[in-house]
XYZ file of C-alpha atoms in Angstrom:
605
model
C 138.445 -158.123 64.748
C 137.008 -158.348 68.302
C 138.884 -155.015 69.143
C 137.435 -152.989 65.806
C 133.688 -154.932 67.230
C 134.447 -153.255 71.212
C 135.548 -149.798 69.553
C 131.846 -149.728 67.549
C 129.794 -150.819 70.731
C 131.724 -147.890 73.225
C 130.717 -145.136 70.097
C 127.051 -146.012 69.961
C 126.591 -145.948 73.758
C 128.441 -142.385 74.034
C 125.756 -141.494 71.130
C 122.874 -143.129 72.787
C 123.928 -141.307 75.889
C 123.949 -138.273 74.697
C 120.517 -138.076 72.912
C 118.852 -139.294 75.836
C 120.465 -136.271 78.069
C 118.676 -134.192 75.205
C 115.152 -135.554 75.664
C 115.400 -134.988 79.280
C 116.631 -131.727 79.056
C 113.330 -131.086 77.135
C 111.075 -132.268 79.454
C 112.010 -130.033 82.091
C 111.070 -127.106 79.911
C 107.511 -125.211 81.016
C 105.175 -124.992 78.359
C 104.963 -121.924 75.900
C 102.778 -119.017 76.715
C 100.680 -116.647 74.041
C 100.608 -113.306 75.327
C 97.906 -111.501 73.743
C 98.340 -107.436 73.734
C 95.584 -105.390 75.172
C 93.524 -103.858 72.138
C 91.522 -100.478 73.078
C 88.998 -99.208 70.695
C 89.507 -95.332 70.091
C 87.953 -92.471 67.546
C 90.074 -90.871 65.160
C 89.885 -88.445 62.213
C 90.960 -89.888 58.580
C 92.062 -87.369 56.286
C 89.991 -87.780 53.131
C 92.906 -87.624 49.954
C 90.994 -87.827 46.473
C 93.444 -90.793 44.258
C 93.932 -88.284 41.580
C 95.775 -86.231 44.256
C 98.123 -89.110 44.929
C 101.927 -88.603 44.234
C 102.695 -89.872 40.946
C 104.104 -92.898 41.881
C 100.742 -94.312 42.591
C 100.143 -96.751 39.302
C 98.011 -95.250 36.987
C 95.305 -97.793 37.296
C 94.586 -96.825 41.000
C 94.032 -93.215 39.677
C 91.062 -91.963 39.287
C 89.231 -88.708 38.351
C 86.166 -87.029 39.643
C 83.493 -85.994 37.311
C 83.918 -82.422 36.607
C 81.475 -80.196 37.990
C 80.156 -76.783 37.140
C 82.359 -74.258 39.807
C 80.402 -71.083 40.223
C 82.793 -70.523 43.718
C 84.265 -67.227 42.321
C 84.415 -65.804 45.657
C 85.039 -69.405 47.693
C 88.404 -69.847 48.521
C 89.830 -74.104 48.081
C 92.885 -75.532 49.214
C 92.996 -79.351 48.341
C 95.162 -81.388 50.957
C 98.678 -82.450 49.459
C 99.524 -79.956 47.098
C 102.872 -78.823 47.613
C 103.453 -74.755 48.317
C 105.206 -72.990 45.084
C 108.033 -70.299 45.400
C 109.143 -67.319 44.292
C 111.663 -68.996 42.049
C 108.910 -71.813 40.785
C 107.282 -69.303 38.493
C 110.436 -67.652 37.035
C 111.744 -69.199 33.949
C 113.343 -65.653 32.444
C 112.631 -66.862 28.868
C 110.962 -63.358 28.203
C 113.963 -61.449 28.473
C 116.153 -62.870 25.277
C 112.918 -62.384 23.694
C 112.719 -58.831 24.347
C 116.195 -57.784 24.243
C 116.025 -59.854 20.565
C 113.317 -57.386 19.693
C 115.509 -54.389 20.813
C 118.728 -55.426 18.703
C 116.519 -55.475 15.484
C 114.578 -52.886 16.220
C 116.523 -50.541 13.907
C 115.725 -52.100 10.959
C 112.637 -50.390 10.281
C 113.654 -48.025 6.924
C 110.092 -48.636 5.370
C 107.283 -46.429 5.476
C 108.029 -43.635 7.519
C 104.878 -41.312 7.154
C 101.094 -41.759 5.524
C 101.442 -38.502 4.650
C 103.634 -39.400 2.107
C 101.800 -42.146 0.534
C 98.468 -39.642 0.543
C 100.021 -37.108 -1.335
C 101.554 -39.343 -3.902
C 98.306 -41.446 -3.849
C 100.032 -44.399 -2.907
C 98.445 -46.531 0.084
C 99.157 -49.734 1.812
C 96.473 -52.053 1.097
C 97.688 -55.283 1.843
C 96.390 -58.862 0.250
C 96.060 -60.071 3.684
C 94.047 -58.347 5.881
C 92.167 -59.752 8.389
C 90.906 -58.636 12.257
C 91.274 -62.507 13.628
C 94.029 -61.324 15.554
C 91.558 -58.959 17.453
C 90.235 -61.855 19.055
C 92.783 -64.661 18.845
C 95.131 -62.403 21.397
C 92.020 -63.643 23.774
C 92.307 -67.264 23.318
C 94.418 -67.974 26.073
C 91.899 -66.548 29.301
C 88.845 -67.098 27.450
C 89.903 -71.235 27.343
C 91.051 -71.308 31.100
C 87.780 -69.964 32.374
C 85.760 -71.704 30.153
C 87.527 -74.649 31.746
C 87.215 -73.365 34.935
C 83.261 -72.933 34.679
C 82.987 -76.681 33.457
C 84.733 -77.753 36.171
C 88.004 -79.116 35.258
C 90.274 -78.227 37.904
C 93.269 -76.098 36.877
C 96.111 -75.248 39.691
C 94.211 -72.321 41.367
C 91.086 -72.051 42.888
C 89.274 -68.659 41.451
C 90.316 -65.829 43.910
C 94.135 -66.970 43.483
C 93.364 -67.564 39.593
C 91.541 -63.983 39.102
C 94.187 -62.461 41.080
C 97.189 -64.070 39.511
C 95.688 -62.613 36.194
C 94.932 -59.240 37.187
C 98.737 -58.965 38.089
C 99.715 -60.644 35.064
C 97.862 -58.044 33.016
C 98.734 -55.279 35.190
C 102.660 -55.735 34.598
C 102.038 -56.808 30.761
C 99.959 -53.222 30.360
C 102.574 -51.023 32.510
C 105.324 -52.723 30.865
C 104.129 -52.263 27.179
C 102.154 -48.329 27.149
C 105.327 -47.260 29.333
C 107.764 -48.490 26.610
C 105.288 -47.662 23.483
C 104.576 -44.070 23.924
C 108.306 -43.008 25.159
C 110.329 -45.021 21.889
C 107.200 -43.556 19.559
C 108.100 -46.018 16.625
C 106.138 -45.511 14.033
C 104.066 -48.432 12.639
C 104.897 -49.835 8.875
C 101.148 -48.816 7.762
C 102.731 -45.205 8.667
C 99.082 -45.054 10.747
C 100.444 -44.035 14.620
C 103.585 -43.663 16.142
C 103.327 -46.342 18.786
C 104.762 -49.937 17.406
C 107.063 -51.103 19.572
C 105.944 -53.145 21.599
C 103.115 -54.932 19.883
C 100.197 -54.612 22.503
C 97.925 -57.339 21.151
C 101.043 -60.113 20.802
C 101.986 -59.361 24.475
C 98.162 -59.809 25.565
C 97.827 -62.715 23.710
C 101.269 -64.251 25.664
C 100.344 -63.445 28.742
C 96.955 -65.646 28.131
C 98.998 -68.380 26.826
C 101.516 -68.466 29.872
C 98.393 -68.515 31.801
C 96.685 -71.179 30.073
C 100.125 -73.356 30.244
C 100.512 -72.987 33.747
C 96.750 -73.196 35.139
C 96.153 -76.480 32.835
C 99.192 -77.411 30.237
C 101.689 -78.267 33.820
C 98.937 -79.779 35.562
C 96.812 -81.549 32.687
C 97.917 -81.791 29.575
C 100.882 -80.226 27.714
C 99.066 -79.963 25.076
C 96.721 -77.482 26.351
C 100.126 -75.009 26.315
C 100.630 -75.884 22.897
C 96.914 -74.822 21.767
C 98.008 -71.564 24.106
C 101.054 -70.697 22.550
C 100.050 -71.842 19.171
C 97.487 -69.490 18.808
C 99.722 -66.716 20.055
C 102.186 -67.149 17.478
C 100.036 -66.697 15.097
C 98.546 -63.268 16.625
C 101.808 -61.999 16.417
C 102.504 -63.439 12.998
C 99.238 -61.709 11.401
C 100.123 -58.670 12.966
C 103.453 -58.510 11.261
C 101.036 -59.581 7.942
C 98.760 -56.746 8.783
C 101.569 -54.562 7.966
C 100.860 -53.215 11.776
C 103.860 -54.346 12.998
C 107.312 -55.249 12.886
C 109.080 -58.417 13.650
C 110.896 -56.803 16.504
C 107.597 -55.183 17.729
C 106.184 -59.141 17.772
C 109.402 -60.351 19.426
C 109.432 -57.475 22.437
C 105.851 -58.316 22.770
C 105.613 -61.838 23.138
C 108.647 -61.797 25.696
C 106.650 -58.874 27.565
C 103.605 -60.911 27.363
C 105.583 -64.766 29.147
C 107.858 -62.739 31.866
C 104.357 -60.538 33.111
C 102.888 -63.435 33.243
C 105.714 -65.056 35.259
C 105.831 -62.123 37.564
C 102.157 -62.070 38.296
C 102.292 -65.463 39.168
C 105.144 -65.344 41.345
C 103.579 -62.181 42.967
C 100.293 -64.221 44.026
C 103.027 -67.493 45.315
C 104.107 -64.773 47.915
C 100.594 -63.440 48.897
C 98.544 -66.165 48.845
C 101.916 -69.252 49.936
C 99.470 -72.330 49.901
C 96.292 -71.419 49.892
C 94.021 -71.544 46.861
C 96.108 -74.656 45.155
C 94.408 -77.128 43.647
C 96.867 -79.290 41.960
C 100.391 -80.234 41.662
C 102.852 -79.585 38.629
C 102.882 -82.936 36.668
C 106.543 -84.396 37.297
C 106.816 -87.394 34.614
C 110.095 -86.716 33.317
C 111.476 -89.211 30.171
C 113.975 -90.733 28.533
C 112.413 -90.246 25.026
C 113.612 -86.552 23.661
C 110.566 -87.257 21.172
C 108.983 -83.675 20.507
C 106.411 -81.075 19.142
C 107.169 -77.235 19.165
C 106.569 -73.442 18.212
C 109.270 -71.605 17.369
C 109.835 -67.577 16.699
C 113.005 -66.502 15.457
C 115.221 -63.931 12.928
C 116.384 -64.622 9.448
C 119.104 -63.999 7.699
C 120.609 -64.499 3.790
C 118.673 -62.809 0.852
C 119.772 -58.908 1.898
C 118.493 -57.757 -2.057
C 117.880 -58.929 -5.568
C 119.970 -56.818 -8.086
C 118.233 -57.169 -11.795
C 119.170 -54.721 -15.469
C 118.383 -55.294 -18.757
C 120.750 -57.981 -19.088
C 118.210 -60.473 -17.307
C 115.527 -59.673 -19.925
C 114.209 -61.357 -23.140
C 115.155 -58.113 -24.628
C 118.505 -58.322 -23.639
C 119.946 -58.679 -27.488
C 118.477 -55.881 -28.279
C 118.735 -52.802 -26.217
C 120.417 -49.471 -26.471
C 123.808 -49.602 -25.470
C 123.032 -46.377 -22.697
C 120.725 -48.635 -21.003
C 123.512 -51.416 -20.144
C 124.630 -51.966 -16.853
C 122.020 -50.333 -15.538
C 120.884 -51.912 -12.601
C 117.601 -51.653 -9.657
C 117.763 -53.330 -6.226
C 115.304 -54.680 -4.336
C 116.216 -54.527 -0.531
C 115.444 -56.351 2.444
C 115.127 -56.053 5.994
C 115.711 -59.030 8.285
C 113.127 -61.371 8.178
C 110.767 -63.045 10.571
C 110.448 -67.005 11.048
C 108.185 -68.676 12.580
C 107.762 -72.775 12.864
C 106.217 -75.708 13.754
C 108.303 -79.143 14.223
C 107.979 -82.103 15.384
C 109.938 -85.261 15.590
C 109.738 -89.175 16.877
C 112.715 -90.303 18.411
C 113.400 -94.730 18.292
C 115.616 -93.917 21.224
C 117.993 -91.571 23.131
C 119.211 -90.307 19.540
C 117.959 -90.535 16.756
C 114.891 -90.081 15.440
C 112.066 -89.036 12.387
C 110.555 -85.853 12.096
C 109.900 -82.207 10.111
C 109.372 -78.869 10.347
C 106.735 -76.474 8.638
C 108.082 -72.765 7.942
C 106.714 -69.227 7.410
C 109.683 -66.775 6.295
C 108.150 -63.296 6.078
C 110.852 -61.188 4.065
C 110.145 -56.960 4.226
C 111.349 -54.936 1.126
C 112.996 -51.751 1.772
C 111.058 -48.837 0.650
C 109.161 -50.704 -1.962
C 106.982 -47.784 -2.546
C 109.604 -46.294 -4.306
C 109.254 -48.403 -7.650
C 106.027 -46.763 -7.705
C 107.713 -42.671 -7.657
C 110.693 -43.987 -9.893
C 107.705 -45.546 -12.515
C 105.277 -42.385 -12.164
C 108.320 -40.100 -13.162
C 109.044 -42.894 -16.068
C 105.458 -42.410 -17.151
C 105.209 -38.894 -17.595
C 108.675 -39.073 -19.343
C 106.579 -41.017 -21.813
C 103.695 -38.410 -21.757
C 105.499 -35.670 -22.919
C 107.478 -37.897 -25.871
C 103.735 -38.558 -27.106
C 102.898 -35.249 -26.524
C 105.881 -33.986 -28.813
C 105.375 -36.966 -31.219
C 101.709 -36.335 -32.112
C 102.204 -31.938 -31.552
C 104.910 -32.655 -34.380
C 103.068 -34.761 -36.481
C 99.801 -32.803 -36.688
C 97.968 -29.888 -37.278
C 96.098 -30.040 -33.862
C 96.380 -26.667 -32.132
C 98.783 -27.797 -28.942
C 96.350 -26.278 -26.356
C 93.620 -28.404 -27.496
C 96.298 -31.070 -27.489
C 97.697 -30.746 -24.163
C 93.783 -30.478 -22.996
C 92.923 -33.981 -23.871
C 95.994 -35.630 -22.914
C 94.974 -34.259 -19.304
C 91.812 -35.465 -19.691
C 92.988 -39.005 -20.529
C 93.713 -40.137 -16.936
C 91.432 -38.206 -14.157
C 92.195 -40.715 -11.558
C 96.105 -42.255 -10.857
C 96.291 -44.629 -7.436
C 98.744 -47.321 -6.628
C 98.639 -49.416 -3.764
C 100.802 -51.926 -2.271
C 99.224 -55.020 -2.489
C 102.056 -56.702 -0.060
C 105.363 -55.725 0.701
C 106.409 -59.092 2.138
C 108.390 -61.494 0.000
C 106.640 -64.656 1.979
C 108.538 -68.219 1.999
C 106.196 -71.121 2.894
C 108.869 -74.375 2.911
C 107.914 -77.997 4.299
C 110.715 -80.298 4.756
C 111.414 -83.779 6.711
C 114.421 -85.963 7.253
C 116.515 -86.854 10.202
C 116.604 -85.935 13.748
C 119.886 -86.616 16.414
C 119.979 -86.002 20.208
C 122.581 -85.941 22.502
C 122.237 -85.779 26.173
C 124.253 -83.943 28.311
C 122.571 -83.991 31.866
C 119.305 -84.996 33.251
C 118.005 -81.552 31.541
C 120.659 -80.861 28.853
C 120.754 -81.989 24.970
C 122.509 -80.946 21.876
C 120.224 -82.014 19.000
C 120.603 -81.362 15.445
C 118.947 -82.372 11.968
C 119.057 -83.146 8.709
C 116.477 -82.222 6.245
C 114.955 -82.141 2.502
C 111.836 -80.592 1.060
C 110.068 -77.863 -0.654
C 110.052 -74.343 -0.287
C 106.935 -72.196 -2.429
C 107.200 -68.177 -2.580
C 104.076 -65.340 -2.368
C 104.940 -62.473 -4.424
C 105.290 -59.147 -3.454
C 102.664 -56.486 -5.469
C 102.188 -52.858 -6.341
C 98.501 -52.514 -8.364
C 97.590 -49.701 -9.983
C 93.859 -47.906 -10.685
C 93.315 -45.822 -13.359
C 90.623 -43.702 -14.813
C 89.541 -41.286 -17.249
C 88.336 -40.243 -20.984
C 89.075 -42.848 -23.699
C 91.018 -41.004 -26.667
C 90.462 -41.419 -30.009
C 93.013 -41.022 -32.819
C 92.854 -40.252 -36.436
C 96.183 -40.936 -38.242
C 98.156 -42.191 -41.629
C 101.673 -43.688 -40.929
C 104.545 -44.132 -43.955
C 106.717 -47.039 -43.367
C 110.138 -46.611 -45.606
C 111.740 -49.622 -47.063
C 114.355 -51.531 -45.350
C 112.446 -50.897 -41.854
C 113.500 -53.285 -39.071
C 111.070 -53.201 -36.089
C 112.451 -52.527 -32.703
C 111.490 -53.749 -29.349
C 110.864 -51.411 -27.166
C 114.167 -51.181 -25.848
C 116.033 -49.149 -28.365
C 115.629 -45.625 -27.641
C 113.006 -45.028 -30.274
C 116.207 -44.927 -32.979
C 113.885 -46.489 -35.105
C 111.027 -45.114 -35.273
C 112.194 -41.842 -35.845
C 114.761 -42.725 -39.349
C 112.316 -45.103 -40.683
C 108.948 -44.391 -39.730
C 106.595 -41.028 -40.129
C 102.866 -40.458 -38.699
C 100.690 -37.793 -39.115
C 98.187 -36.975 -36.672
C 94.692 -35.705 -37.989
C 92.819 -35.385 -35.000
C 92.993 -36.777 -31.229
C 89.734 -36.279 -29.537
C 87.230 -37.685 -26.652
C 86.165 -40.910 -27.891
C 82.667 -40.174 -25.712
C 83.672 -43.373 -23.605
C 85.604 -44.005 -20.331
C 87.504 -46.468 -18.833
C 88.334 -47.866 -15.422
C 91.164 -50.471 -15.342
C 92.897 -51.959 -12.419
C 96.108 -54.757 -12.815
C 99.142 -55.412 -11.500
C 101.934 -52.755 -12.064
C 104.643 -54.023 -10.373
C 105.242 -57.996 -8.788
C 108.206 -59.897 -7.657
C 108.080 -63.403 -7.244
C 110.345 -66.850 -6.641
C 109.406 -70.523 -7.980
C 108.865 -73.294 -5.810
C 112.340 -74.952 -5.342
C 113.742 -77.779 -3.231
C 115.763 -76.943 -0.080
C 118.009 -78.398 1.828
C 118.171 -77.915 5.960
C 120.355 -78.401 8.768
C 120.744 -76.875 11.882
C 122.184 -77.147 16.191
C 120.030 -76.786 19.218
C 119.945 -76.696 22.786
C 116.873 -77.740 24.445
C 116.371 -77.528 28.475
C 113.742 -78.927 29.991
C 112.502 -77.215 32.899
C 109.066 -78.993 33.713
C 107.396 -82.262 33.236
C 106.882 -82.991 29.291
C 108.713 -79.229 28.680
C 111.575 -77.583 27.560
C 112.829 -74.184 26.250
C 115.434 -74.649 23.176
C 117.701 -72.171 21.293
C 118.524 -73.048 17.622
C 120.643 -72.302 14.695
C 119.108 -73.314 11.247
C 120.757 -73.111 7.803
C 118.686 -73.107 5.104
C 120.089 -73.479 1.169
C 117.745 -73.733 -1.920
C 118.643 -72.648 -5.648
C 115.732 -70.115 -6.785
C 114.768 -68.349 -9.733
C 113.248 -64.896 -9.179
C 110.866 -62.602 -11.316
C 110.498 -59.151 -11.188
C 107.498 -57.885 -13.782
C 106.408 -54.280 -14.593
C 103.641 -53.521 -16.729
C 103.448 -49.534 -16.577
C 101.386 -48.902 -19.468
C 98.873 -51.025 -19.554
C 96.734 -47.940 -19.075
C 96.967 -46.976 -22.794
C 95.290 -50.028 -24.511
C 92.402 -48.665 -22.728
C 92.590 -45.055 -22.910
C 93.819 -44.935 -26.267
C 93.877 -48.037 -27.884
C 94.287 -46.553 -31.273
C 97.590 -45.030 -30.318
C 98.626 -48.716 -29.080
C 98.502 -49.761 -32.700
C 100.958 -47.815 -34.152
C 103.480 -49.026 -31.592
C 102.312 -52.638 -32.366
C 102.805 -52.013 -35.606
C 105.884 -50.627 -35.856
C 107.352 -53.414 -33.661
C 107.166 -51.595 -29.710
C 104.509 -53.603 -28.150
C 103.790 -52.091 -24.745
C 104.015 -55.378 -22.847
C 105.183 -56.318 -19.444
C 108.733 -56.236 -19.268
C 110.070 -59.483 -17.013
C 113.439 -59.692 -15.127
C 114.513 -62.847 -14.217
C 117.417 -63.873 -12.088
C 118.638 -66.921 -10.701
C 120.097 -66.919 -7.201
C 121.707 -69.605 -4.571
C 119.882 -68.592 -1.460
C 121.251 -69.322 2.013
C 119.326 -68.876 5.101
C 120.621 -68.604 8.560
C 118.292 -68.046 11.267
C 118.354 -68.011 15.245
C 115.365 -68.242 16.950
C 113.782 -69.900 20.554
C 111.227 -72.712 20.769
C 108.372 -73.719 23.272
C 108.645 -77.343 23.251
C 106.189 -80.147 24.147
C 108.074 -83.574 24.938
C 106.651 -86.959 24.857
């Protein structure tokens, strides 16, 4: 016990010991000294950097944004601080080159109306339902927005002597590129007007506008200022393939003529002006979210020609045995699509969306219904000529005289020539990312599709006929339908003819000699894409679609119409005797299937 008590009292001392070494170690420190750095006042220049300027990464909330003011400048040359100098490269996206080559590989297919000559002599003329001179103006949109911006004071990317110029290069290539190619391929146009189609002047205007309008405001602004751009270029080049001034390879060459001179003149003014005359930066806000809205042009293919004969008719029961397996075509070219989609993704891949399409579908030399009818209705002439000269006592020279007279004036003109497809669908969309700019996406869709018919009217004019006449009927008579070779008529009926003479009347009657038409069906479409987005909020994307529906088409001719008002008396012994001269309707049900290929301007967001 007393040696545990002397090994306790030796460890405190050593403890005690050693904290008071500490303390006095401490006290022979000197005191701590604040030095204070010399501070010298001096001038310098602050570089004034408006927040709206700021890299993106500012937070939105710090931004803010000038009021716009009126810019008169044209001849003041601006550089704002902090925008970054574009390259050559910057400008160049190449997009207008499968456009235009796509334009060359269909422009072949152009078997249509090869001469107005042709149509003038025959009295046949393109007179289309639409018609409309929009497209006149609309291929204007695109520079008349940016300046109109540009006055008001909403800064764009250039300032206006890099903006002007930019344009005037733009338009420069765009004009070289398009009169060079025009008047050496000389295609002729499918009005048969001039021979200078391809490449459709006002689509390419109206692109290179757009491209302007997308790069001065939609990268800098808003994206959707590109899709207003765009939009309205589409449709320039879609009315003038409605206009019947164009074909859909003339609209493709043009609008790919129209982006790459606008690309060029652009990059021209990056080497000759480098960073002057910038004004803002490319927005750079890439997402996640493949969430969409775009304009799409492309080629369709499936319904090559409708075959219909006598088979397909109400008649069909009943007709002469020479007239079976006769058959007509109708023929197609390749046919121009144009869309507008859109879809709202929940994440990475999959989404909601739908897609509105125009399918504009050319008939091959559907003038020629109207030379193979003519020739059908002076067959008919000269049967009524030989039925009433046998059945009368009218001299045949007085005969012949007032058959002439009967129709002074015979014109047909082509309504349309486009079998038109308006479809709306909606369904399901998938994504699938490959890279930071890379995605497969495809779809899944239902809706409905409605079809414009195609139409042939014909005018006619002259004396109205009278005729004076007693018909015997013989027992057992069984009235035919039209369709029967007149086999009929001439075993069991007899009419005499007392007189055929002017009436003192005439008549003017226009209608509709020749339609074809589809019913509104339900499709069904599918379909693989790549998309690439090159800027901030946009992408380029190639597509494959495949389109089926089940429709039922009608093909109607009413050639004689005509006679109920020239000589209506005549009518009634063919309604009589059981050969009304009614329309005469083909119908044939078809499963249609639609591929079609095509390129997209897409807005993401």
């Amino acid at each position: 016990m007393m040696k545990a008590k002397q090994i306790f009292l030796t460890a405190a001392l050593f403890v005690l010991s050693g904290i008071s070494a500490t303390a006095g170690n401490w006290c022979d420190m000197e005191p701590l000294k604040l030095e204070v750095p010399e501070m010298k006042a001096e001038l310098s220049t602050a570089i004034h950097q408006p927040l709206n300027y700021y890299d993106q990464s500012v937070m939105p909330l710090l931004r803010t944004t000038p009021e716009p003011k009126m810019d008169f400048d044209f001849f003041k040359s601006k550089t704002n601080p902090g925008v970054k100098e574009y390259k050559f490269i910057d400008d160049m996206t190449f997009v207008g080159v499968p456009l235009f080559l796509a334009g060359i590989a269909i422009k072949g297919d152009k078997a249509g109306f090869q001469s107005s000559d042709r149509y003038a002599n025959s009295k046949t003329k393109l007179v289309t339902n639409f018609k409309t001179s929009i497209d006149d103006y609309t291929q204007m949109f695109g520079p008349a927005l940016t300046v109109g911006l540009k006055l008001a004071g909403v800064e764009g990317r250039s300032d206006w002597p890099r903006l002007v110029t930019s344009s005037l290069i733009s338009y420069a290539w765009m004009a070289a590129f398009v009169n060079g190619i025009k008047y050496t391929a000389k295609e002729m146009r499918p009005d048969g007007s001039t021979a200078n189609s391809w490449p459709s002047g006002h689509t390419a205007t109206s692109f290179v506008g757009a491209t302007i309008l997308h790069k001065e405001y939609g990268l800098t602004r808003s994206p959707w200022y590109s899709v207003a751009g765009y939009g309205v270029a589409t449709a320039t080049g879609v009315m003038r393939i409605l206009n019947n001034r164009h074909w859909i390879s003339d609209v493709m060459s043009g609008a790919g003529i129209g982006i790459l001179s606008a690309e060029l003149g652009y990059a021209v003014s990056d080497l000759i002006f480098k960073k002057k005359g910038l004004l803002r930066n490319d927005r750079e806000e890439f997402s996640d979210n493949p969430s969409f809205f775009s304009i799409s042009m492309g080629l369709g293919w499936g319904l090559k020609n409708l075959s219909f004969d006598y088979s397909d008719t109400e008649y069909a029961e009943d007709i002469d045995p020479s007239l079976e397996g006769e058959r007509f075509n109708v023929d197609f070219h390749t046919s121009s699509v144009v869309d507008a989609e859109g879809a709202y993704f929940f994440n990475k891949y999959i989404g909601v969306g739908g897609r509105l399409r125009v399918r504009a579908m050319t008939a091959k030399s559907w003038s020629n219904f109207v030379e193979d009818a003519k020739k059908e209705r002076q067959e008919m002439g000269k049967d009524i000529l030989e039925l009433v000269d046998n059945a009368s006592l009218i001299p045949t020279s007085q005969l012949q005289k007032e058959m002439a007279n009967m129709t002074t004036l015979e014109e047909y003109s082509i309504e349309s020539d486009h079998l038109t497809e308006f479809s709306a669908n909606v369904g399901l969309y998938f994504n699938l990312p490959l890279s930071d700019r890379f995605a497969l996406g495809s779809k899944l869709l239902i809706g409905r599709s409605m079809t414009q018919a195609l139409d042939i009217n014909a005018h006619y004019q002259g004396d109205v006929k009278n005729m004076a006449y007693t018909m015997e009927i013989k027992d057992g008579y069984q009235p035919g339908n039209g369709l029967d070779g007149g086999k009929d008529i001439e075993n069991d009926v007899n009419v005499f003819v007392a007189n055929f003479a002017s009436a003192d009347k005439t008549y003017d009657v226009e209608w509709d000699y020749l339609t074809l038409s589809g019913n509104n069906s339900t499709n069904f479409g599918t379909g693989l894409s790549l998309t690439y987005k090159y800027k901030s909020n946009f992408s380029w994307k190639i597509f494959v679609d495949y389109d089926y529906s089940k429709k039922e088409f009608t093909f109607t001719a009413d050639p004689y119409r005509f006679l109920k008002h020239a000589t209506p008396t005549f009518c009634n012994i063919f309604e009589i005797i059981g050969a009304p001269l009614d329309p005469i309707s083909f119908k044939k049900k078809k499963d249609v299937h639609f591929f079609t290929i095509g390129g997209s301007f897409a807005v993401t967001f």
